CSV table of C-alpha atoms in Angstrom, one decimal:
chain,number,residue,atom,x,y,z
A,1,UNK,CA,60.2,-42.7,102.4
A,2,UNK,CA,56.4,-43.5,102.9
A,3,UNK,CA,55.9,-46.7,104.9
A,4,UNK,CA,54.9,-49.4,102.4
A,5,UNK,CA,56.2,-52.5,100.0
A,6,UNK,CA,58.1,-50.3,97.7
A,7,UNK,CA,59.9,-48.0,100.2
A,8,UNK,CA,61.7,-51.4,101.0
A,9,UNK,CA,62.7,-52.2,97.4
A,10,UNK,CA,64.0,-48.4,97.3
A,11,UNK,CA,65.7,-48.1,100.3
A,12,UNK,CA,67.8,-52.0,99.7
A,13,UNK,CA,68.1,-50.5,95.8
A,14,UNK,CA,69.5,-46.9,96.9
A,15,UNK,CA,71.5,-48.8,99.5
A,16,UNK,CA,72.9,-50.9,96.2
A,17,UNK,CA,73.4,-48.7,94.5
A,18,UNK,CA,75.2,-46.2,96.5
A,19,UNK,CA,77.6,-49.1,98.2
A,20,UNK,CA,78.5,-50.3,94.6
A,21,UNK,CA,79.0,-46.7,93.3
A,22,UNK,CA,82.1,-46.6,96.4
A,23,UNK,CA,83.6,-50.2,95.4
A,24,UNK,CA,81.9,-52.9,98.0
A,25,UNK,CA,83.1,-55.5,98.1
A,26,UNK,CA,80.0,-57.6,97.0
A,27,UNK,CA,79.9,-59.2,100.2
A,28,UNK,CA,79.1,-56.5,101.9
A,29,UNK,CA,76.8,-54.4,100.0
A,30,UNK,CA,74.9,-58.2,100.8
A,31,UNK,CA,74.9,-57.6,104.3
A,32,UNK,CA,74.1,-53.9,104.2
A,33,UNK,CA,71.7,-54.2,102.2
A,34,UNK,CA,70.0,-56.6,104.8
A,35,UNK,CA,70.4,-54.5,108.1
A,36,UNK,CA,68.4,-51.2,105.5
A,37,UNK,CA,66.1,-53.8,104.9
A,38,UNK,CA,65.5,-55.5,108.9
A,39,UNK,CA,65.3,-51.6,109.8
A,40,UNK,CA,63.3,-50.1,107.5
A,41,UNK,CA,61.0,-53.0,107.7
A,42,UNK,CA,60.8,-52.2,111.5
A,43,UNK,CA,60.1,-48.9,111.4
A,44,UNK,CA,57.7,-49.7,109.1
A,45,UNK,CA,56.0,-52.6,111.4
A,46,UNK,CA,56.3,-51.3,114.9
A,47,UNK,CA,56.5,-47.1,114.6
A,48,UNK,CA,53.9,-47.3,111.3
A,49,UNK,CA,55.2,-44.1,110.1
A,50,UNK,CA,57.4,-42.1,107.1
A,51,UNK,CA,61.0,-43.4,107.7
A,52,UNK,CA,64.3,-41.8,106.3
A,53,UNK,CA,67.4,-44.0,105.7
A,54,UNK,CA,71.2,-42.4,105.5
A,55,UNK,CA,74.4,-43.8,104.8
A,56,UNK,CA,77.4,-42.2,105.2
A,57,UNK,CA,81.1,-43.6,104.7
A,58,UNK,CA,82.9,-43.7,107.4
A,59,UNK,CA,86.9,-44.7,107.8
A,60,UNK,CA,87.1,-48.1,107.7
A,61,UNK,CA,82.9,-48.7,106.8
A,62,UNK,CA,79.8,-47.5,106.5
A,63,UNK,CA,76.9,-45.9,109.2
A,64,UNK,CA,73.9,-47.1,108.3
A,65,UNK,CA,70.6,-44.8,109.8
A,66,UNK,CA,66.9,-45.5,110.0
A,67,UNK,CA,65.0,-42.8,111.2
A,68,UNK,CA,61.7,-42.8,112.3
A,69,UNK,CA,59.1,-40.6,114.0
A,70,UNK,CA,58.1,-42.9,116.5
A,71,UNK,CA,60.0,-41.7,120.4
A,72,UNK,CA,60.0,-46.1,120.7
A,73,UNK,CA,62.6,-47.5,121.9
A,74,UNK,CA,63.0,-51.6,120.1
A,75,UNK,CA,62.9,-54.5,121.4
A,76,UNK,CA,64.4,-57.1,121.6
A,77,UNK,CA,61.8,-60.4,121.1
A,78,UNK,CA,62.6,-64.2,120.6
A,79,UNK,CA,61.9,-65.2,116.8
A,80,UNK,CA,59.2,-67.3,115.7
A,81,UNK,CA,61.3,-70.5,114.3
A,82,UNK,CA,58.0,-72.0,113.4
A,83,UNK,CA,56.2,-69.1,110.9
A,84,UNK,CA,59.7,-67.5,110.3
A,85,UNK,CA,57.7,-64.3,110.5
A,86,UNK,CA,59.2,-61.5,113.0
A,87,UNK,CA,61.9,-61.4,116.2
A,88,UNK,CA,64.7,-61.7,114.0
A,89,UNK,CA,65.8,-58.0,113.4
A,90,UNK,CA,67.3,-56.9,116.6
A,91,UNK,CA,69.2,-60.5,116.4
A,92,UNK,CA,70.8,-59.7,112.9
A,93,UNK,CA,71.7,-56.3,113.4
A,94,UNK,CA,73.2,-57.4,117.1
A,95,UNK,CA,75.5,-60.3,114.5
A,96,UNK,CA,76.5,-58.0,111.8
A,97,UNK,CA,77.5,-54.6,113.4
A,98,UNK,CA,79.7,-53.8,114.1
A,99,UNK,CA,77.8,-51.3,117.1
A,100,UNK,CA,74.6,-50.1,116.4
A,101,UNK,CA,72.2,-47.1,119.4
A,102,UNK,CA,69.5,-45.8,119.2
A,103,UNK,CA,69.4,-41.8,120.1
A,104,UNK,CA,65.7,-41.0,120.9
A,105,UNK,CA,64.2,-36.8,120.5
A,106,UNK,CA,61.3,-34.8,120.3
A,107,UNK,CA,61.1,-35.8,116.6
A,108,UNK,CA,61.9,-39.1,116.8
A,109,UNK,CA,64.1,-41.8,116.7
A,110,UNK,CA,67.3,-43.4,114.8
A,111,UNK,CA,68.1,-46.5,115.4
A,112,UNK,CA,72.3,-46.6,113.9
A,113,UNK,CA,74.9,-49.4,112.9
A,114,UNK,CA,77.9,-49.4,111.7
A,115,UNK,CA,80.0,-51.7,109.6
A,116,UNK,CA,83.3,-52.4,108.5
A,117,UNK,CA,84.5,-52.8,104.8
A,118,UNK,CA,86.4,-55.6,104.9
A,119,UNK,CA,85.3,-58.3,107.5
A,120,UNK,CA,88.1,-59.0,109.5
A,121,UNK,CA,90.2,-62.7,109.6
A,122,UNK,CA,90.1,-64.7,113.0
A,123,UNK,CA,94.0,-64.4,114.3
């Protein structure tokens, strides 16, 4: 994907089409699409490089990975509640992913998130 507005829509569409082809529940598809949108937006905004999206099925869900060419680590920001223009991405990621992390190497970084296919009921 090339950074820019078209990349965001393409990434969301790719995620939605892939998960629908895997027969995922629609409400869980929406969760992954939101996370894809946040991670691709962050790659564009903060890395300013091309970004690549990968979706891999896991035994209980999906691992989504966004790779960019920057080694700069993501930083938690205080959300801008008045303008609502930034600082929400990592907070959303922490809330919706069961696990997430960052892997850095010579060609950039990969931010990954594990998203379960089903929500867990409070016990």
